[in-house]
Amino acid sequence: MYILGIETSCDDTAAAVIEAKGGLAKPSFSVLANTSYSQVAIHKKFGGIVPNLASRAHLEKIIPTIKETFKIAKKKPENIDLVAVTRGPGLLPSLLIGVNIARALAYRFRKPIIGVNHIEGHIYSNWLTNKKIGFPALILVVSGGHTELILMKDYGKYKIIGQTLDDAAGECFDKTARLLKLGFPGGPAIAAEAARYKIQDTRYKVNLPRPMFNSKDYNFSFSGLKTAVLYLYNDLIRKYPAKEIRPAIAAEVQNAIVDVLKAKTVKAIKNLNPKTMMICGGVSANKKLREEMAGKTNPYKIPLFIPDFAYTTDNAAMVAAAGYFNYLMKKPAQNSWKKIEANANLKL
Ligand code: KG4
Ligand code: ZN
């Protein structure tokens, strides 16, 4: 079946057309078009996302983005069998744009519609490029708004075993990048600055804490790291030029975040014995994290799945894939254009 996916939960206006087949027994996908309009240029000068500007930009771009997607996919709305749209969690003014255009399309073309949880979208992004994913699967969701360790027992069956108690990992990248004046979004900026770091300057030490590294649970905390960066930067900037200390701090921030994410994931694998392991969400685009999880130091023997780069940050192909699984599982709620509604705090 052909599925139109729509995603506007944050600052990307995204649409996709995918072909899905195989059912729950043998799901497989081909992405015919995966289009996205990024609002980074709009929010950059504010150092973060401004919800009302995001909503206005979604409104302006959603129809051109969907039109372009159909053109690339060489499909028409009439060819679509299902409309899938992110209905939460996210910024309400942003979600409303996607949800309402999806409702209008479903009504006009008499198509079934499914409201998708954005986190579920990130989880199913792994199925777009990987096929044999065994259950139970341990999933590390790392994005701008979420840091969660989830045990997925089967399609649609999730147990959150750990989560951040304050800031998300992506938020920590974004906030520390802002402190270091590296720009927005912070994740790619920190990663690029860290790549410039060569050797430890012996005149000073750049050591940041690994919050909750040794705690007995699977939870995370990143807000203290941001404060530690603030003190460290303020101390060093009085003595050394910014261009010398920034790469060192960026590399240490990245290492600290990756160390904690990896330690908790490894602990969960040891204790819970899942069949497979996955990472997803915007931060899973991070090269250091991908290498650490997959590299030679990998202490676990279970298969690791990471989505292709194109499906790590927010995109609509993942929403379409999640729509397929929800459709197959006949999730009763939110399947008619009359009922579907945005929910900024939607739970998994
Ligand atoms: O999944 P996503 O696109 O949106 C949310 O659902 O939040 O994730 C966005 C987050 C941002 O915090 C961004 O800084 C982070 O993902 N990110 C990265 C990288 N690319 C994006 N973090 C670390 N390294 C990257 N290369
Ligand atoms: Zn996301």
mmCIF file of C-alpha atoms and ligand atoms in Angstrom:
data_model
loop_
_atom_site.group_PDB
_atom_site.id
_atom_site.type_symbol
_atom_site.label_atom_id
_atom_site.label_comp_id
_atom_site.label_asym_id
_atom_site.label_seq_id
_atom_site.Cartn_x
_atom_site.Cartn_y
_atom_site.Cartn_z
ATOM 1 C CA MET A 1 0.000 0.000 0.000
ATOM 2 C CA TYR A 2 1.047 3.630 -0.543
ATOM 3 C CA ILE A 3 1.226 5.846 2.521
ATOM 4 C CA LEU A 4 1.494 9.618 2.738
ATOM 5 C CA GLY A 5 3.363 10.680 5.888
ATOM 6 C CA ILE A 6 3.186 14.197 7.317
ATOM 7 C CA GLU A 7 5.403 15.540 10.102
ATOM 8 C CA THR A 8 5.288 19.039 11.604
ATOM 9 C CA SER A 9 5.843 18.420 15.322
ATOM 10 C CA CYS A 10 8.786 20.759 15.719
ATOM 11 C CA ASP A 11 10.772 22.792 13.186
ATOM 12 C CA ASP A 12 10.800 20.590 10.080
ATOM 13 C CA THR A 13 7.950 20.684 7.590
ATOM 14 C CA ALA A 14 8.119 17.164 6.193
ATOM 15 C CA ALA A 15 6.147 14.901 3.865
ATOM 16 C CA ALA A 16 6.874 11.465 2.431
ATOM 17 C CA VAL A 17 5.306 8.845 0.224
ATOM 18 C CA ILE A 18 6.325 5.271 0.958
ATOM 19 C CA GLU A 19 5.270 1.884 -0.339
ATOM 20 C CA ALA A 20 4.715 -0.604 2.483
ATOM 21 C CA LYS A 21 4.128 -4.316 2.166
ATOM 22 C CA GLY A 22 4.593 -7.684 3.860
ATOM 23 C CA GLY A 23 2.371 -7.134 6.902
ATOM 24 C CA LEU A 24 3.597 -7.706 10.434
ATOM 25 C CA ALA A 25 5.215 -11.009 9.438
ATOM 26 C CA LYS A 26 7.553 -9.535 6.830
ATOM 27 C CA PRO A 27 7.296 -5.739 6.749
ATOM 28 C CA SER A 28 9.246 -3.985 4.023
ATOM 29 C CA PHE A 29 9.317 -0.419 2.782
ATOM 30 C CA SER A 30 10.440 1.598 -0.185
ATOM 31 C CA VAL A 31 10.636 5.329 0.235
ATOM 32 C CA LEU A 32 9.409 6.974 -2.978
ATOM 33 C CA ALA A 33 9.881 10.532 -1.709
ATOM 34 C CA ASN A 34 11.010 11.996 1.597
ATOM 35 C CA THR A 35 10.901 15.787 1.540
ATOM 36 C CA SER A 36 11.669 18.224 4.279
ATOM 37 C CA TYR A 37 11.833 21.979 4.655
ATOM 38 C CA SER A 38 14.095 22.940 7.564
ATOM 39 C CA GLN A 39 13.353 26.093 9.581
ATOM 40 C CA VAL A 40 16.892 26.384 10.972
ATOM 41 C CA ALA A 41 17.466 29.687 9.152
ATOM 42 C CA ILE A 42 14.378 31.174 10.828
ATOM 43 C CA HIS A 43 15.231 30.097 14.396
ATOM 44 C CA LYS A 44 19.007 30.460 14.246
ATOM 45 C CA LYS A 45 19.137 34.068 15.363
ATOM 46 C CA PHE A 46 17.066 33.253 18.462
ATOM 47 C CA GLY A 47 19.349 30.337 19.467
ATOM 48 C CA GLY A 48 16.322 28.003 19.747
ATOM 49 C CA ILE A 49 12.908 27.261 18.283
ATOM 50 C CA VAL A 50 10.264 29.992 18.546
ATOM 51 C CA PRO A 51 6.901 28.119 18.516
ATOM 52 C CA ASN A 52 4.793 30.785 16.795
ATOM 53 C CA LEU A 53 7.366 31.363 14.057
ATOM 54 C CA ALA A 54 7.579 27.592 13.606
ATOM 55 C CA SER A 55 3.817 27.361 13.181
ATOM 56 C CA ARG A 56 3.735 30.211 10.658
ATOM 57 C CA ALA A 57 6.532 28.643 8.609
ATOM 58 C CA HIS A 58 4.752 25.243 8.633
ATOM 59 C CA LEU A 59 1.600 26.926 7.356
ATOM 60 C CA GLU A 60 3.523 28.568 4.538
ATOM 61 C CA LYS A 61 5.460 25.463 3.490
ATOM 62 C CA ILE A 62 3.193 22.494 4.140
ATOM 63 C CA ILE A 63 1.269 22.579 0.846
ATOM 64 C CA PRO A 64 4.350 23.176 -1.363
ATOM 65 C CA THR A 65 6.156 20.394 0.542
ATOM 66 C CA ILE A 66 3.324 17.896 0.011
ATOM 67 C CA LYS A 67 2.986 18.884 -3.670
ATOM 68 C CA GLU A 68 6.725 18.436 -4.193
ATOM 69 C CA THR A 69 6.606 15.051 -2.452
ATOM 70 C CA PHE A 70 3.856 13.769 -4.738
ATOM 71 C CA LYS A 71 5.802 15.047 -7.745
ATOM 72 C CA ILE A 72 9.005 13.234 -6.718
ATOM 73 C CA ALA A 73 7.072 10.045 -5.861
ATOM 74 C CA LYS A 74 5.203 10.286 -9.200
ATOM 75 C CA LYS A 75 1.956 9.734 -7.323
ATOM 76 C CA LYS A 76 -1.294 11.623 -6.844
ATOM 77 C CA PRO A 77 -3.402 11.923 -3.695
ATOM 78 C CA GLU A 78 -5.843 9.479 -5.310
ATOM 79 C CA ASN A 79 -3.117 6.777 -5.359
ATOM 80 C CA ILE A 80 -2.630 6.926 -1.593
ATOM 81 C CA ASP A 81 -4.144 4.206 0.614
ATOM 82 C CA LEU A 82 -3.448 5.790 3.986
ATOM 83 C CA VAL A 83 -2.572 9.187 5.472
ATOM 84 C CA ALA A 84 -0.303 9.089 8.553
ATOM 85 C CA VAL A 85 0.392 12.226 10.543
ATOM 86 C CA THR A 86 2.290 13.037 13.726
ATOM 87 C CA ARG A 87 -0.266 14.108 16.312
ATOM 88 C CA GLY A 88 2.123 14.469 19.291
ATOM 89 C CA PRO A 89 4.200 14.949 21.314
ATOM 90 C CA GLY A 90 5.608 18.259 20.113
ATOM 91 C CA LEU A 91 4.848 21.957 19.912
ATOM 92 C CA LEU A 92 1.081 22.386 19.715
ATOM 93 C CA PRO A 93 1.072 25.288 17.208
ATOM 94 C CA SER A 94 3.312 23.184 14.939
ATOM 95 C CA LEU A 95 1.400 19.908 15.355
ATOM 96 C CA LEU A 96 -1.903 21.597 14.498
ATOM 97 C CA ILE A 97 -0.713 22.510 11.003
ATOM 98 C CA GLY A 98 0.205 18.933 10.055
ATOM 99 C CA VAL A 99 -2.832 17.387 11.699
ATOM 100 C CA ASN A 100 -5.252 19.752 9.994
ATOM 101 C CA ILE A 101 -3.782 19.383 6.513
ATOM 102 C CA ALA A 102 -3.842 15.588 6.983
ATOM 103 C CA ARG A 103 -7.472 15.708 8.062
ATOM 104 C CA ALA A 104 -8.377 17.877 5.067
ATOM 105 C CA LEU A 105 -6.647 15.464 2.651
ATOM 106 C CA ALA A 106 -8.250 12.405 4.260
ATOM 107 C CA TYR A 107 -11.670 14.050 4.034
ATOM 108 C CA ARG A 108 -11.281 15.335 0.476
ATOM 109 C CA PHE A 109 -9.889 12.058 -0.931
ATOM 110 C CA ARG A 110 -11.883 9.709 1.358
ATOM 111 C CA LYS A 111 -8.766 8.030 2.751
ATOM 112 C CA PRO A 112 -8.192 6.375 6.128
ATOM 113 C CA ILE A 113 -6.026 8.402 8.461
ATOM 114 C CA ILE A 114 -3.808 7.419 11.394
ATOM 115 C CA GLY A 115 -2.449 9.730 14.101
ATOM 116 C CA VAL A 116 1.122 8.753 14.935
ATOM 117 C CA ASN A 117 3.161 9.269 18.093
ATOM 118 C CA HIS A 118 6.360 11.073 17.085
ATOM 119 C CA ILE A 119 8.516 8.800 19.275
ATOM 120 C CA GLU A 120 6.940 5.770 17.644
ATOM 121 C CA GLY A 121 7.946 7.364 14.346
ATOM 122 C CA HIS A 122 11.576 7.543 15.470
ATOM 123 C CA ILE A 123 11.408 3.920 16.645
ATOM 124 C CA TYR A 124 9.996 2.661 13.321
ATOM 125 C CA SER A 125 12.576 4.686 11.353
ATOM 126 C CA ASN A 126 14.740 1.623 11.916
ATOM 127 C CA TRP A 127 12.404 -0.552 9.846
ATOM 128 C CA LEU A 128 12.810 1.702 6.808
ATOM 129 C CA THR A 129 16.271 0.319 6.129
ATOM 130 C CA ASN A 130 16.575 -2.752 8.331
ATOM 131 C CA LYS A 131 14.488 -5.859 7.961
ATOM 132 C CA LYS A 132 15.037 -8.615 10.457
ATOM 133 C CA ILE A 133 14.569 -6.872 13.771
ATOM 134 C CA GLY A 134 13.956 -9.403 16.556
ATOM 135 C CA PHE A 135 11.988 -8.821 19.741
ATOM 136 C CA PRO A 136 12.435 -7.970 22.527
ATOM 137 C CA ALA A 137 14.401 -4.989 21.257
ATOM 138 C CA LEU A 138 16.116 -2.412 23.416
ATOM 139 C CA ILE A 139 15.767 1.068 21.947
ATOM 140 C CA LEU A 140 17.686 4.191 22.843
ATOM 141 C CA VAL A 141 15.639 7.202 21.702
ATOM 142 C CA VAL A 142 17.814 10.311 21.688
ATOM 143 C CA SER A 143 16.394 13.521 20.266
ATOM 144 C CA GLY A 144 15.973 17.197 21.079
ATOM 145 C CA GLY A 145 13.034 16.519 23.368
ATOM 146 C CA HIS A 146 13.519 12.901 24.458
ATOM 147 C CA THR A 147 16.087 10.592 25.990
ATOM 148 C CA GLU A 148 14.554 7.228 26.722
ATOM 149 C CA LEU A 149 15.530 3.595 26.994
ATOM 150 C CA ILE A 150 12.608 1.507 25.828
ATOM 151 C CA LEU A 151 12.094 -2.222 25.868
ATOM 152 C CA MET A 152 9.912 -3.112 22.890
ATOM 153 C CA LYS A 153 8.402 -6.558 23.362
ATOM 154 C CA ASP A 154 6.468 -6.609 20.121
ATOM 155 C CA TYR A 155 4.954 -4.186 17.616
ATOM 156 C CA GLY A 156 3.139 -1.522 19.626
ATOM 157 C CA LYS A 157 4.282 -2.895 23.012
ATOM 158 C CA TYR A 158 6.654 -0.518 24.737
ATOM 159 C CA LYS A 159 7.993 -0.305 28.261
ATOM 160 C CA ILE A 160 9.983 2.787 29.167
ATOM 161 C CA ILE A 161 12.715 1.487 31.461
ATOM 162 C CA GLY A 162 14.678 4.706 31.796
ATOM 163 C CA GLN A 163 14.478 8.350 30.833
ATOM 164 C CA THR A 164 16.012 11.729 31.444
ATOM 165 C CA LEU A 165 15.059 13.409 34.682
ATOM 166 C CA ASP A 166 15.629 16.865 33.182
ATOM 167 C CA ASP A 167 17.151 17.880 29.829
ATOM 168 C CA ALA A 168 17.244 15.553 26.824
ATOM 169 C CA ALA A 169 20.588 14.617 25.253
ATOM 170 C CA GLY A 170 19.864 16.742 22.152
ATOM 171 C CA GLU A 171 18.809 19.633 24.365
ATOM 172 C CA CYS A 172 22.152 19.335 26.188
ATOM 173 C CA PHE A 173 23.984 19.532 22.837
ATOM 174 C CA ASP A 174 21.869 22.556 21.874
ATOM 175 C CA LYS A 175 22.285 24.397 25.175
ATOM 176 C CA THR A 176 26.022 23.806 25.519
ATOM 177 C CA ALA A 177 26.519 24.876 21.894
ATOM 178 C CA ARG A 178 24.736 28.095 22.751
ATOM 179 C CA LEU A 179 27.000 28.627 25.802
ATOM 180 C CA LEU A 180 30.046 28.059 23.610
ATOM 181 C CA LYS A 181 28.574 30.391 20.956
ATOM 182 C CA LEU A 182 28.687 27.670 18.325
ATOM 183 C CA GLY A 183 25.228 28.203 16.847
ATOM 184 C CA PHE A 184 22.031 26.228 16.338
ATOM 185 C CA PRO A 185 21.229 23.334 16.118
ATOM 186 C CA GLY A 186 23.837 22.443 18.682
ATOM 187 C CA GLY A 187 24.393 18.741 17.964
ATOM 188 C CA PRO A 188 26.033 19.119 14.545
ATOM 189 C CA ALA A 189 27.824 22.298 15.760
ATOM 190 C CA ILE A 190 29.365 20.545 18.787
ATOM 191 C CA ALA A 191 30.299 17.525 16.652
ATOM 192 C CA ALA A 192 32.029 19.759 14.058
ATOM 193 C CA GLU A 193 33.901 21.706 16.757
ATOM 194 C CA ALA A 194 34.902 18.481 18.536
ATOM 195 C CA ALA A 195 36.357 17.202 15.245
ATOM 196 C CA ARG A 196 38.776 20.162 15.348
ATOM 197 C CA TYR A 197 40.180 19.034 18.680
ATOM 198 C CA LYS A 198 43.598 17.451 18.325
ATOM 199 C CA ILE A 199 45.660 17.169 21.510
ATOM 200 C CA GLN A 200 45.050 18.018 25.150
ATOM 201 C CA ASP A 201 46.624 21.370 26.019
ATOM 202 C CA THR A 202 48.756 20.679 29.055
ATOM 203 C CA ARG A 203 48.182 24.143 30.524
ATOM 204 C CA TYR A 204 44.640 23.295 31.619
ATOM 205 C CA LYS A 205 42.310 20.359 32.232
ATOM 206 C CA VAL A 206 38.978 19.951 30.522
ATOM 207 C CA ASN A 207 37.093 17.413 32.608
ATOM 208 C CA LEU A 208 33.316 17.310 32.711
ATOM 209 C CA PRO A 209 31.133 15.071 34.897
ATOM 210 C CA ARG A 210 29.336 11.954 33.566
ATOM 211 C CA PRO A 211 26.002 12.532 35.358
ATOM 212 C CA MET A 212 24.343 9.401 36.817
ATOM 213 C CA PHE A 213 26.986 7.166 35.244
ATOM 214 C CA ASN A 214 26.963 4.874 38.271
ATOM 215 C CA SER A 215 23.324 5.171 39.325
ATOM 216 C CA LYS A 216 21.531 1.843 39.697
ATOM 217 C CA ASP A 217 18.649 2.727 37.383
ATOM 218 C CA TYR A 218 18.508 3.421 33.636
ATOM 219 C CA ASN A 219 17.751 7.121 34.016
ATOM 220 C CA PHE A 220 19.731 10.079 32.720
ATOM 221 C CA SER A 221 20.317 13.665 33.763
ATOM 222 C CA PHE A 222 21.944 16.249 31.522
ATOM 223 C CA SER A 223 21.160 19.634 33.052
ATOM 224 C CA GLY A 224 24.179 19.500 35.416
ATOM 225 C CA LEU A 225 26.478 18.959 32.462
ATOM 226 C CA LYS A 226 25.306 22.208 30.921
ATOM 227 C CA THR A 227 26.032 24.078 34.186
ATOM 228 C CA ALA A 228 29.473 22.448 34.396
ATOM 229 C CA VAL A 229 30.203 23.649 30.843
ATOM 230 C CA LEU A 230 29.165 27.175 31.814
ATOM 231 C CA TYR A 231 31.605 27.277 34.756
ATOM 232 C CA LEU A 232 34.411 25.656 32.809
ATOM 233 C CA TYR A 233 34.029 27.994 29.829
ATOM 234 C CA ASN A 234 33.766 31.111 32.020
ATOM 235 C CA ASP A 235 36.909 30.070 33.850
ATOM 236 C CA LEU A 236 39.007 29.237 30.790
ATOM 237 C CA ILE A 237 37.865 32.120 28.578
ATOM 238 C CA ARG A 238 39.519 34.589 30.975
ATOM 239 C CA LYS A 239 42.914 33.022 30.277
ATOM 240 C CA TYR A 240 42.803 31.478 26.799
ATOM 241 C CA PRO A 241 41.413 32.421 23.384
ATOM 242 C CA ALA A 242 37.968 30.984 22.572
ATOM 243 C CA LYS A 243 39.227 29.271 19.419
ATOM 244 C CA GLU A 244 41.678 27.249 21.542
ATOM 245 C CA ILE A 245 39.349 26.107 24.284
ATOM 246 C CA ARG A 246 36.134 25.576 22.314
ATOM 247 C CA PRO A 247 37.217 22.414 20.447
ATOM 248 C CA ALA A 248 38.487 20.875 23.699
ATOM 249 C CA ILE A 249 35.252 21.615 25.569
ATOM 250 C CA ALA A 250 33.087 20.482 22.647
ATOM 251 C CA ALA A 251 34.961 17.169 22.444
ATOM 252 C CA GLU A 252 34.563 16.643 26.184
ATOM 253 C CA VAL A 253 30.821 17.478 26.095
ATOM 254 C CA GLN A 254 30.323 14.994 23.285
ATOM 255 C CA ASN A 255 32.371 12.335 25.111
ATOM 256 C CA ALA A 256 30.469 12.892 28.357
ATOM 257 C CA ILE A 257 27.057 12.543 26.672
ATOM 258 C CA VAL A 258 28.114 9.488 24.649
ATOM 259 C CA ASP A 259 29.753 7.822 27.677
ATOM 260 C CA VAL A 260 26.573 8.061 29.744
ATOM 261 C CA LEU A 261 24.277 6.943 26.913
ATOM 262 C CA LYS A 262 26.489 3.971 26.189
ATOM 263 C CA ALA A 263 26.967 2.938 29.839
ATOM 264 C CA LYS A 264 23.228 2.857 30.550
ATOM 265 C CA THR A 265 22.489 1.019 27.317
ATOM 266 C CA VAL A 266 25.127 -1.619 27.992
ATOM 267 C CA LYS A 267 23.805 -2.079 31.527
ATOM 268 C CA ALA A 268 20.269 -2.570 30.215
ATOM 269 C CA ILE A 269 21.493 -5.135 27.681
ATOM 270 C CA LYS A 270 23.310 -7.088 30.373
ATOM 271 C CA ASN A 271 20.338 -7.099 32.723
ATOM 272 C CA LEU A 272 17.454 -7.486 30.300
ATOM 273 C CA ASN A 273 18.964 -9.675 27.627
ATOM 274 C CA PRO A 274 17.187 -8.234 24.541
ATOM 275 C CA LYS A 275 17.542 -9.860 21.109
ATOM 276 C CA THR A 276 18.375 -6.644 19.275
ATOM 277 C CA MET A 277 19.381 -3.102 20.034
ATOM 278 C CA MET A 278 18.481 0.119 18.230
ATOM 279 C CA ILE A 279 19.299 3.812 18.390
ATOM 280 C CA CYS A 280 17.068 6.476 16.875
ATOM 281 C CA GLY A 281 16.225 10.193 17.015
ATOM 282 C CA GLY A 282 18.204 13.260 15.949
ATOM 283 C CA VAL A 283 21.201 12.561 18.209
ATOM 284 C CA SER A 284 21.637 9.145 16.562
ATOM 285 C CA ALA A 285 23.073 11.172 13.641
ATOM 286 C CA ASN A 286 26.101 11.767 15.885
ATOM 287 C CA LYS A 287 29.134 10.011 14.428
ATOM 288 C CA LYS A 288 30.854 9.493 17.773
ATOM 289 C CA LEU A 289 27.724 7.899 19.255
ATOM 290 C CA ARG A 290 27.273 5.656 16.211
ATOM 291 C CA GLU A 291 30.921 4.581 16.340
ATOM 292 C CA GLU A 292 30.881 3.972 20.087
ATOM 293 C CA MET A 293 27.736 1.888 19.922
ATOM 294 C CA ALA A 294 28.850 -0.109 16.909
ATOM 295 C CA GLY A 295 32.620 -0.041 17.237
ATOM 296 C CA LYS A 296 35.180 -2.609 18.209
ATOM 297 C CA THR A 297 34.656 -1.737 21.829
ATOM 298 C CA ASN A 298 31.073 -2.984 21.506
ATOM 299 C CA PRO A 299 30.762 -5.251 24.518
ATOM 300 C CA TYR A 300 27.510 -6.928 23.493
ATOM 301 C CA LYS A 301 26.949 -9.510 20.848
ATOM 302 C CA ILE A 302 23.424 -8.653 19.784
ATOM 303 C CA PRO A 303 22.688 -6.982 16.430
ATOM 304 C CA LEU A 304 22.671 -3.195 16.516
ATOM 305 C CA PHE A 305 20.396 -1.206 14.203
ATOM 306 C CA ILE A 306 20.774 2.496 13.442
ATOM 307 C CA PRO A 307 18.636 4.274 10.828
ATOM 308 C CA ASP A 308 20.275 5.742 7.731
ATOM 309 C CA PHE A 309 21.264 9.389 8.275
ATOM 310 C CA ALA A 310 18.261 10.611 6.266
ATOM 311 C CA TYR A 311 15.918 9.049 8.831
ATOM 312 C CA THR A 312 17.646 10.076 12.067
ATOM 313 C CA THR A 313 16.414 13.659 12.438
ATOM 314 C CA ASP A 314 12.721 14.454 12.038
ATOM 315 C CA ASN A 315 11.281 13.161 8.768
ATOM 316 C CA ALA A 316 7.947 12.012 7.409
ATOM 317 C CA ALA A 317 9.045 8.610 6.040
ATOM 318 C CA MET A 318 9.327 7.363 9.638
ATOM 319 C CA VAL A 319 5.824 8.682 10.351
ATOM 320 C CA ALA A 320 4.473 6.835 7.325
ATOM 321 C CA ALA A 321 6.192 3.611 8.495
ATOM 322 C CA ALA A 322 4.719 4.002 11.991
ATOM 323 C CA GLY A 323 1.350 4.616 10.323
ATOM 324 C CA TYR A 324 1.655 1.268 8.515
ATOM 325 C CA PHE A 325 2.274 -0.674 11.736
ATOM 326 C CA ASN A 326 -0.574 1.094 13.532
ATOM 327 C CA TYR A 327 -2.853 0.408 10.577
ATOM 328 C CA LEU A 328 -1.917 -3.295 10.626
ATOM 329 C CA MET A 329 -2.544 -3.453 14.357
ATOM 330 C CA LYS A 330 -5.916 -1.758 13.769
ATOM 331 C CA LYS A 331 -5.390 0.765 16.531
ATOM 332 C CA PRO A 332 -8.969 1.911 16.937
ATOM 333 C CA ALA A 333 -8.565 5.460 18.230
ATOM 334 C CA GLN A 334 -7.775 8.361 15.960
ATOM 335 C CA ASN A 335 -8.506 6.692 12.665
ATOM 336 C CA SER A 336 -11.059 9.036 11.209
ATOM 337 C CA TRP A 337 -10.581 12.622 10.098
ATOM 338 C CA LYS A 338 -13.381 13.590 12.489
ATOM 339 C CA LYS A 339 -11.628 12.223 15.562
ATOM 340 C CA ILE A 340 -7.968 12.875 14.977
ATOM 341 C CA GLU A 341 -6.487 15.593 17.127
ATOM 342 C CA ALA A 342 -3.110 17.015 18.117
ATOM 343 C CA ASN A 343 -1.827 16.349 21.623
ATOM 344 C CA ALA A 344 1.376 18.146 22.658
ATOM 345 C CA ASN A 345 1.944 15.722 25.579
ATOM 346 C CA LEU A 346 0.984 12.462 23.872
ATOM 347 C CA LYS A 347 2.463 9.455 25.702
ATOM 348 C CA LEU A 348 3.869 6.360 24.057
HETATM 349 O O1 KG4 B 1 14.753 13.982 16.365
HETATM 350 P P1 KG4 B 1 15.043 15.419 16.155
HETATM 351 O O2 KG4 B 1 15.281 15.899 14.764
HETATM 352 O O3 KG4 B 1 13.896 16.294 16.753
HETATM 353 C C1 KG4 B 1 13.242 16.014 17.938
HETATM 354 O O4 KG4 B 1 12.358 15.127 17.933
HETATM 355 O O5 KG4 B 1 13.655 16.628 18.952
HETATM 356 O O6 KG4 B 1 16.314 15.761 17.061
HETATM 357 C C2 KG4 B 1 16.864 17.033 17.069
HETATM 358 C C3 KG4 B 1 18.061 17.010 17.991
HETATM 359 C C4 KG4 B 1 18.657 18.397 18.228
HETATM 360 O O7 KG4 B 1 18.838 18.574 19.622
HETATM 361 C C5 KG4 B 1 19.985 18.342 17.510
HETATM 362 O O8 KG4 B 1 20.987 19.159 18.097
HETATM 363 C C6 KG4 B 1 20.319 16.879 17.620
HETATM 364 O O9 KG4 B 1 19.110 16.211 17.426
HETATM 365 N N1 KG4 B 1 21.295 16.454 16.594
HETATM 366 C C7 KG4 B 1 22.526 15.993 16.890
HETATM 367 C C8 KG4 B 1 23.178 15.779 15.645
HETATM 368 N N2 KG4 B 1 22.301 16.089 14.643
HETATM 369 C C9 KG4 B 1 21.148 16.499 15.253
HETATM 370 N N3 KG4 B 1 23.129 15.778 18.076
HETATM 371 C C10 KG4 B 1 24.398 15.339 18.062
HETATM 372 N N4 KG4 B 1 25.099 15.128 16.915
HETATM 373 C C11 KG4 B 1 24.520 15.321 15.699
HETATM 374 N N5 KG4 B 1 25.232 15.101 14.589
HETATM 375 ZN ZN ZN B 2 12.064 13.913 16.584
#
